[in-house]
Short mmCIF file of C-alpha atoms and ligand atoms in Angstrom, two decimals:
data_model
loop_
_atom_site.label_atom_id
_atom_site.label_comp_id
_atom_site.label_asym_id
_atom_site.label_seq_id
_atom_site.Cartn_x
_atom_site.Cartn_y
_atom_site.Cartn_z
CA MET I 23 0.00 0.00 0.00
CA ILE I 24 1.40 3.41 -0.97
CA ASP I 25 -0.21 6.15 1.11
CA PHE I 26 -1.19 9.33 -0.64
CA LEU I 27 0.69 11.19 2.09
CA SER I 28 2.15 10.10 5.43
CA LEU I 29 3.03 13.17 7.48
CA LYS I 30 4.75 10.94 10.00
CA ARG I 31 7.08 9.61 7.32
CA ALA I 32 7.56 13.11 5.87
CA ASN I 33 8.64 14.50 9.25
CA ALA I 34 10.75 11.51 10.35
CA PRO I 35 14.02 12.84 8.81
CA HIS I 36 13.50 16.11 10.74
CA GLU I 37 12.87 14.48 14.10
CA PRO I 38 16.20 15.34 15.80
CA ALA I 39 16.03 18.96 14.56
CA ILE I 40 12.38 19.26 15.63
CA ASN I 41 13.11 17.91 19.09
CA ALA I 42 16.02 20.32 19.49
CA ALA I 43 13.80 23.22 18.38
CA ILE I 44 11.10 22.29 20.90
CA ALA I 45 13.67 22.04 23.70
CA ARG I 46 15.13 25.42 22.74
CA VAL I 47 11.73 27.18 22.88
CA LEU I 48 10.70 25.48 26.12
CA ASP I 49 13.97 26.52 27.68
CA SER I 50 13.64 30.13 26.47
CA GLY I 51 10.42 30.67 28.43
CA TRP I 52 9.12 32.91 25.58
CA TYR I 53 6.34 31.52 23.40
CA ILE I 54 4.77 34.26 21.25
CA LEU I 55 6.45 36.88 19.00
CA GLY I 56 10.04 36.39 20.07
CA LYS I 57 13.43 35.54 18.64
CA GLU I 58 12.36 32.36 16.86
CA CYS I 59 9.67 34.20 14.99
CA GLU I 60 12.05 37.00 14.00
CA GLN I 61 14.71 34.53 12.87
CA PHE I 62 12.26 32.54 10.78
CA GLU I 63 10.86 35.70 9.19
CA ARG I 64 14.39 36.87 8.27
CA ALA I 65 15.30 33.45 6.83
CA PHE I 66 12.06 33.08 4.86
CA ALA I 67 12.26 36.63 3.43
CA ASP I 68 15.84 35.89 2.30
CA TYR I 69 14.73 32.56 0.85
CA CYS I 70 12.00 34.27 -1.18
CA GLY I 71 14.33 37.10 -2.20
CA VAL I 72 12.21 39.88 -0.66
CA ALA I 73 12.74 42.53 2.01
CA HIS I 74 10.04 41.49 4.50
CA CYS I 75 8.27 38.45 5.89
CA VAL I 76 5.44 38.86 8.39
CA SER I 77 4.41 35.58 9.97
CA VAL I 78 0.77 34.96 10.89
CA ALA I 79 -1.41 32.13 12.21
CA ASN I 80 -2.36 30.50 8.88
CA GLY I 81 -2.56 30.99 5.14
CA LEU I 82 -6.16 32.19 5.11
CA ASP I 83 -5.30 35.01 7.53
CA ALA I 84 -2.26 35.86 5.40
CA ILE I 85 -4.45 36.61 2.36
CA GLU I 86 -7.17 38.33 4.38
CA LEU I 87 -4.76 40.60 6.26
CA VAL I 88 -3.09 41.76 3.04
CA LEU I 89 -6.52 42.68 1.66
CA ARG I 90 -7.34 44.55 4.89
CA ALA I 91 -3.98 46.32 4.84
CA TYR I 92 -4.72 47.51 1.29
CA GLY I 93 -8.11 48.75 2.48
CA VAL I 94 -10.09 46.34 0.30
CA GLY I 95 -13.64 46.06 1.64
CA PRO I 96 -17.36 46.12 0.87
CA ALA I 97 -18.20 47.38 -2.65
CA ASP I 98 -14.80 46.18 -3.91
CA GLU I 99 -14.15 43.28 -6.25
CA VAL I 100 -11.13 40.99 -6.31
CA ILE I 101 -10.21 38.72 -9.23
CA VAL I 102 -9.63 35.13 -8.10
CA PRO I 103 -9.09 31.85 -9.95
CA ALA I 104 -12.30 29.85 -10.43
CA GLN I 105 -10.17 26.84 -9.65
CA THR I 106 -8.45 27.00 -6.28
CA PHE I 107 -8.76 25.88 -2.68
CA ILE I 108 -11.66 27.83 -1.14
CA ALA I 109 -9.40 29.88 1.18
CA THR I 110 -8.56 32.23 -1.72
CA TRP I 111 -12.26 33.11 -2.05
CA LEU I 112 -13.01 33.14 1.68
CA ALA I 113 -10.29 35.72 2.36
CA VAL I 114 -12.00 38.06 -0.12
CA SER I 115 -15.43 37.40 1.38
CA HIS I 116 -14.14 37.94 4.93
CA VAL I 117 -13.17 41.55 4.17
CA GLY I 118 -16.64 42.09 2.70
CA ALA I 119 -15.47 42.22 -0.93
CA THR I 120 -16.74 40.10 -3.83
CA PRO I 121 -14.61 37.38 -5.40
CA VAL I 122 -14.79 37.54 -9.21
CA PRO I 123 -13.80 34.14 -10.61
CA VAL I 124 -11.78 33.70 -13.81
CA GLU I 125 -11.51 30.41 -15.71
CA PRO I 126 -8.26 28.40 -15.74
CA ASP I 127 -5.78 27.73 -18.52
CA PRO I 128 -6.79 24.09 -19.27
CA ARG I 129 -3.13 23.01 -19.53
CA THR I 130 -1.83 24.36 -16.24
CA TYR I 131 -5.13 24.76 -14.30
CA ASN I 132 -3.88 28.20 -13.20
CA ILE I 133 -5.84 31.40 -13.79
CA ASP I 134 -5.86 32.20 -17.53
CA PRO I 135 -4.28 35.67 -17.92
CA ALA I 136 -6.07 36.17 -21.25
CA ARG I 137 -9.45 36.02 -19.50
CA ILE I 138 -8.70 38.48 -16.69
CA ALA I 139 -9.15 41.79 -18.56
CA SER I 140 -12.83 41.16 -19.29
CA ALA I 141 -13.49 40.45 -15.60
CA ILE I 142 -12.12 43.84 -14.45
CA THR I 143 -14.66 46.55 -13.57
CA SER I 144 -14.43 49.99 -11.97
CA ARG I 145 -14.75 48.23 -8.60
CA THR I 146 -11.84 45.82 -9.06
CA ARG I 147 -9.03 46.43 -6.56
CA ALA I 148 -6.76 43.39 -6.76
CA ILE I 149 -5.91 40.13 -8.51
CA ILE I 150 -5.02 37.02 -6.51
CA PRO I 151 -3.25 34.50 -8.77
CA VAL I 152 -2.74 31.10 -7.12
CA HIS I 153 0.30 28.94 -7.96
CA LEU I 154 -1.91 25.88 -7.95
CA TYR I 155 -0.36 22.46 -7.30
CA GLY I 156 3.06 24.17 -7.06
CA GLN I 157 3.04 25.40 -10.70
CA PRO I 158 3.72 29.15 -10.95
CA ALA I 159 0.88 31.16 -12.45
CA ASP I 160 1.76 33.11 -15.61
CA MET I 161 2.73 36.24 -13.69
CA GLY I 162 4.20 38.32 -16.55
CA PRO I 163 0.92 39.21 -18.30
CA ILE I 164 -0.90 39.40 -14.95
CA ARG I 165 1.50 42.03 -13.62
CA THR I 166 1.42 44.02 -16.86
CA LEU I 167 -2.38 44.12 -16.78
CA ALA I 168 -2.44 44.98 -13.08
CA SER I 169 -0.05 47.89 -13.46
CA GLU I 170 -2.01 49.24 -16.46
CA ARG I 171 -5.23 49.10 -14.42
CA GLY I 172 -3.79 50.13 -11.05
CA LEU I 173 -4.55 46.84 -9.28
CA HIS I 174 -2.68 45.09 -6.47
CA VAL I 175 -1.29 41.63 -7.25
CA ILE I 176 -1.40 39.28 -4.26
CA GLU I 177 0.12 35.86 -4.85
CA ASP I 178 -1.56 32.94 -3.13
CA ALA I 179 1.67 30.95 -2.76
CA ALA I 180 0.29 28.44 -0.24
CA GLN I 181 1.24 25.55 -2.54
CA ALA I 182 4.41 27.02 -4.00
CA HIS I 183 7.24 27.48 -1.46
CA GLY I 184 10.38 27.76 -3.61
CA ALA I 185 8.68 27.70 -7.04
CA GLN I 186 10.27 29.96 -9.65
CA TYR I 187 8.95 32.05 -12.53
CA LYS I 188 11.66 33.42 -14.83
CA GLY I 189 14.24 32.95 -12.10
CA VAL I 190 12.22 34.74 -9.40
CA ARG I 191 10.83 32.78 -6.48
CA ALA I 192 7.17 32.72 -5.46
CA GLY I 193 6.78 35.33 -2.75
CA GLY I 194 8.56 37.93 -4.87
CA LEU I 195 6.32 37.81 -7.94
CA GLY I 196 3.61 40.26 -6.89
CA ASP I 197 3.08 43.23 -4.56
CA ALA I 198 2.68 40.77 -1.69
CA ALA I 199 2.38 37.01 -1.31
CA ALA I 200 0.55 34.77 1.13
CA PHE I 201 2.00 31.46 2.32
CA SER I 202 0.56 28.65 4.41
CA PHE I 203 2.60 26.29 6.58
CA TYR I 204 -0.25 23.82 7.08
CA PRO I 205 1.38 20.42 7.78
CA GLY I 206 0.84 18.99 4.28
CA LYS I 207 2.36 21.94 2.37
CA ASN I 208 5.89 21.77 0.89
CA LEU I 209 7.09 23.69 3.97
CA GLY I 210 4.83 22.42 6.72
CA ALA I 211 4.64 23.11 10.45
CA LEU I 212 3.38 20.73 13.12
CA GLY I 213 0.20 22.75 13.30
CA ASP I 214 -1.10 25.88 11.60
CA GLY I 215 1.09 28.69 10.34
CA GLY I 216 1.29 31.29 7.61
CA ALA I 217 3.23 34.31 6.37
CA ILE I 218 3.17 37.28 4.05
CA THR I 219 6.21 38.27 2.01
CA THR I 220 6.65 41.69 0.39
CA ASP I 221 9.15 44.37 -0.57
CA ASP I 222 6.69 47.06 0.59
CA THR I 223 7.91 48.34 3.98
CA ALA I 224 4.73 50.31 4.77
CA LEU I 225 2.59 47.25 4.03
CA ALA I 226 4.80 45.04 6.23
CA ASP I 227 4.50 47.55 9.10
CA THR I 228 0.71 47.59 8.83
CA LEU I 229 0.61 43.79 8.77
CA ARG I 230 2.82 43.52 11.88
CA SER I 231 0.32 45.71 13.66
CA LEU I 232 -2.82 44.04 12.26
CA ARG I 233 -1.69 40.54 13.29
CA ASN I 234 -1.17 41.66 16.88
CA TYR I 235 -4.37 43.51 17.94
CA GLY I 236 -3.43 46.54 15.85
CA SER I 237 -0.53 47.18 18.17
CA THR I 238 3.24 47.50 17.86
CA VAL I 239 3.76 49.12 21.25
CA LYS I 240 2.25 47.07 24.08
CA TYR I 241 -1.25 48.33 25.11
CA LYS I 242 -1.24 51.01 22.41
CA HIS I 243 -3.70 50.14 19.61
CA ASP I 244 -3.73 52.09 16.34
CA LEU I 245 -5.76 49.61 14.28
CA ARG I 246 -8.66 47.25 15.01
CA GLY I 247 -6.38 44.29 14.47
CA VAL I 248 -6.71 40.59 15.10
CA ASN I 249 -4.78 37.91 16.93
CA SER I 250 -3.01 36.02 14.15
CA ARG I 251 0.52 35.12 15.19
CA LEU I 252 2.92 32.29 14.48
CA ASP I 253 3.95 30.52 17.71
CA GLU I 254 7.62 30.47 18.66
CA LEU I 255 7.39 26.66 18.61
CA GLN I 256 6.13 26.53 15.03
CA ALA I 257 8.62 29.21 13.95
CA ALA I 258 11.51 27.25 15.50
CA MET I 259 10.48 24.03 13.74
CA LEU I 260 9.90 25.85 10.44
CA SER I 261 13.41 27.37 10.60
CA GLU I 262 14.82 23.84 10.82
CA LYS I 263 12.66 22.51 8.00
CA LEU I 264 13.37 25.54 5.77
CA ARG I 265 17.00 24.42 5.59
CA ALA I 266 15.86 21.22 3.88
CA LEU I 267 13.23 22.75 1.58
CA ASP I 268 15.34 22.92 -1.58
CA VAL I 269 16.53 19.34 -1.14
CA GLU I 270 12.95 18.16 -0.60
CA ASN I 271 11.65 20.14 -3.57
CA ALA I 272 14.42 18.58 -5.70
CA ALA I 273 13.31 15.13 -4.50
CA ARG I 274 9.73 15.96 -5.54
CA ALA I 275 11.04 17.06 -8.95
CA ARG I 276 12.79 13.69 -9.36
CA VAL I 277 9.54 11.87 -8.55
CA ALA I 278 7.71 14.10 -11.05
CA ALA I 279 10.31 13.44 -13.77
CA ARG I 280 9.89 9.68 -13.31
CA TYR I 281 6.11 9.96 -13.43
CA LEU I 282 6.25 12.13 -16.56
CA GLU I 283 8.60 9.68 -18.27
CA GLY I 284 6.76 6.56 -17.11
CA LEU I 285 3.31 7.85 -18.07
CA ARG I 286 4.31 9.54 -21.32
CA ASP I 287 2.32 7.37 -23.72
CA THR I 288 -0.73 6.81 -21.51
CA PRO I 289 -4.18 8.31 -22.11
CA PHE I 290 -3.94 10.60 -19.07
CA GLN I 291 -3.46 14.33 -19.43
CA LEU I 292 -0.19 14.97 -17.56
CA PRO I 293 0.85 18.18 -15.76
CA HIS I 294 2.07 20.89 -18.11
CA VAL I 295 5.09 22.91 -17.03
CA LEU I 296 5.00 26.48 -18.35
CA ALA I 297 8.20 27.59 -20.14
CA ASP I 298 10.68 29.43 -17.89
CA THR I 299 9.12 28.13 -14.68
CA GLU I 300 10.32 25.75 -12.02
CA PRO I 301 7.39 24.15 -10.22
CA VAL I 302 7.72 22.62 -6.76
CA TRP I 303 5.27 19.76 -7.32
CA HIS I 304 3.06 20.26 -4.30
CA LEU I 305 0.69 17.86 -6.07
CA PHE I 306 0.95 15.68 -9.16
CA VAL I 307 -2.42 15.92 -10.89
CA LEU I 308 -3.62 13.72 -13.75
CA ARG I 309 -6.73 14.28 -15.79
CA THR I 310 -9.02 11.59 -17.18
CA ARG I 311 -12.66 11.32 -18.24
CA GLU I 312 -12.82 8.01 -16.41
CA ARG I 313 -11.87 9.29 -13.00
CA ALA I 314 -14.27 7.17 -10.95
CA ARG I 315 -13.06 3.98 -12.60
CA LEU I 316 -9.41 5.05 -12.25
CA ALA I 317 -9.89 5.84 -8.56
CA GLU I 318 -11.36 2.36 -8.06
CA HIS I 319 -8.47 0.78 -9.98
CA LEU I 320 -5.89 2.64 -7.86
CA ARG I 321 -7.70 1.58 -4.70
CA ALA I 322 -7.62 -2.06 -5.86
CA ASN I 323 -3.89 -1.71 -6.53
CA GLY I 324 -3.07 -0.13 -3.17
CA VAL I 325 -2.17 3.30 -4.53
CA GLY I 326 -3.39 6.28 -2.49
CA HIS I 327 -5.02 9.15 -4.32
CA MET I 328 -7.02 12.31 -3.65
CA ILE I 329 -9.09 14.80 -5.61
CA HIS I 330 -8.06 18.46 -5.64
CA TYR I 331 -10.75 19.60 -5.52
CA PRO I 332 -14.05 17.70 -5.73
CA THR I 333 -16.33 20.79 -5.83
CA PRO I 334 -15.55 24.20 -7.34
CA CYS I 335 -15.86 27.18 -4.97
CA HIS I 336 -18.85 28.65 -6.83
CA GLN I 337 -20.78 25.40 -6.35
CA GLN I 338 -20.11 25.15 -2.60
CA VAL I 339 -23.07 25.65 -0.26
CA ALA I 340 -21.14 28.53 1.33
CA TYR I 341 -21.47 30.43 -1.97
CA ALA I 342 -24.98 29.30 -2.93
CA ASP I 343 -26.49 32.72 -2.11
CA SER I 344 -24.74 34.43 -5.03
CA GLU I 345 -25.01 34.38 -8.82
CA TRP I 346 -21.83 33.23 -10.57
CA PRO I 347 -20.82 33.45 -14.21
CA ALA I 348 -20.80 30.22 -16.22
CA LEU I 349 -17.53 28.42 -15.47
CA PRO I 350 -17.71 25.32 -17.68
CA LEU I 351 -13.95 24.78 -17.97
CA CYS I 352 -13.46 24.89 -14.22
CA GLU I 353 -16.39 22.50 -13.67
CA ARG I 354 -15.16 20.03 -16.27
CA ILE I 355 -11.63 20.01 -14.83
CA HIS I 356 -13.04 19.44 -11.34
CA ASP I 357 -14.78 16.32 -12.69
CA GLU I 358 -11.62 14.91 -14.27
CA VAL I 359 -8.61 15.58 -12.01
CA ILE I 360 -7.03 13.05 -9.68
CA SER I 361 -3.84 13.43 -7.62
CA ILE I 362 -1.35 10.60 -7.14
CA PRO I 363 1.27 10.30 -4.35
CA MET I 364 3.77 13.20 -4.51
CA VAL I 365 6.10 13.35 -1.53
CA PRO I 366 9.88 13.79 -1.29
CA TYR I 367 10.45 10.48 0.49
CA LEU I 368 9.01 8.17 -2.22
CA VAL I 369 11.62 5.55 -3.18
CA GLY I 370 12.20 3.99 -6.60
CA HIS I 371 10.10 0.86 -6.21
CA GLU I 372 7.18 2.88 -4.86
CA ILE I 373 7.31 5.29 -7.80
CA ASP I 374 7.47 2.31 -10.17
CA ALA I 375 4.49 0.69 -8.43
CA VAL I 376 2.42 3.86 -8.90
CA ILE I 377 3.42 4.03 -12.57
CA SER I 378 2.64 0.37 -13.22
CA ALA I 379 -0.73 0.65 -11.48
CA LEU I 380 -1.58 3.55 -13.76
CA ARG I 381 -0.25 1.81 -16.87
CA SER I 382 -2.37 -1.27 -16.14
CA PHE I 383 -5.53 0.85 -16.24
CA GLY I 384 -7.27 -0.07 -19.47
CA GLY I 385 -9.06 3.16 -20.07
CA ALA I 386 -9.42 5.83 -22.69
CA ARG I 387 -9.35 9.55 -22.17
C1 PLP O 407 -3.66 25.67 2.06
C2 PLP O 407 -4.12 26.78 1.19
C3 PLP O 407 -4.56 28.00 1.73
C4 PLP O 407 -4.87 28.23 3.17
O1 PLP O 407 -3.89 27.93 4.06
P1 PLP O 407 -4.26 27.60 5.61
O2 PLP O 407 -2.96 27.72 6.29
O3 PLP O 407 -4.85 26.24 5.62
O4 PLP O 407 -5.24 28.63 6.06
C5 PLP O 407 -4.84 29.03 0.87
N1 PLP O 407 -4.74 28.88 -0.46
C6 PLP O 407 -4.36 27.72 -1.02
C7 PLP O 407 -4.25 27.63 -2.51
C8 PLP O 407 -4.04 26.62 -0.22
O5 PLP O 407 -3.68 25.47 -0.78
#
């Protein structure tokens, strides 16, 4: 049996470093907004090639707080991918603004830059491209359009720690970027965590205040902020795991290369890597019209799989009270995608077993 993802196995190589980090924080007697947090923020900003990193409690808060810091609110619209994890939409809704969905590029599943212009209105304030499955969105045309129209570009980089577009890492591809350190992400904590990266010093200052009750000086509150902070414990563990991120992303890339080679002449639509990008393979997503039968076949062959995502955001009950444009591409893709095991620790015979299970599926596209 090959699990889709075993977090225990993923964290096993980090166990000594994690234990040392826990001991260090316990011994320090300081558990919120201290040295560990500062050190992780410095290291992650450097890793992303930007001036600032502001850590927060999770990825959803990271997106929402950037929108709040930019003053996005009721009566505003924000362009989001039709196809994404629902957090991208929820962050927009939480500030009172309206998410305006745009269909994906059917090769990469990322927001299609060519379809964004027609979704912009006089109320549009920002675009949130998502680097879905670890594949960088096509940021060049998105940034050009945004600067022509005076819109903020906020990357949702929750699935893309370390991914590169034209030599620039995710986190440095927009005006600001939101990351999640949810345990299953490429850089995962042992609990919730998130961060914003940016070169904008004023924005970073506002975010530092917003995440901590609107305060930078104790008991002095300039903004109606929230409590959204990264624990010292999580920050300490993340600093240790950050050191191994490039090695783990390279291991994912090796798994992906073997999958791509081994599945080349099969009827499945394989992931498409955009020219001049370096994905980080958060997920490896296949597409087939016979998904239900393939899922059953994988189950019978002991290969774990998941669906990312089973229901598009606009069809969720949470969004049933609104009218949405027709999103046929997004809906069709949601019916056809299936994710196979993609983790840095997979060894050769496991990768081969996944490939041979897929190759033994007698199906058409
Ligand atoms: C995981 C994820 C988020 C939210 O991160 P949390 O830390 O779980 O709040 C946002 N966007 C995308 C695309 C994600 O995959």
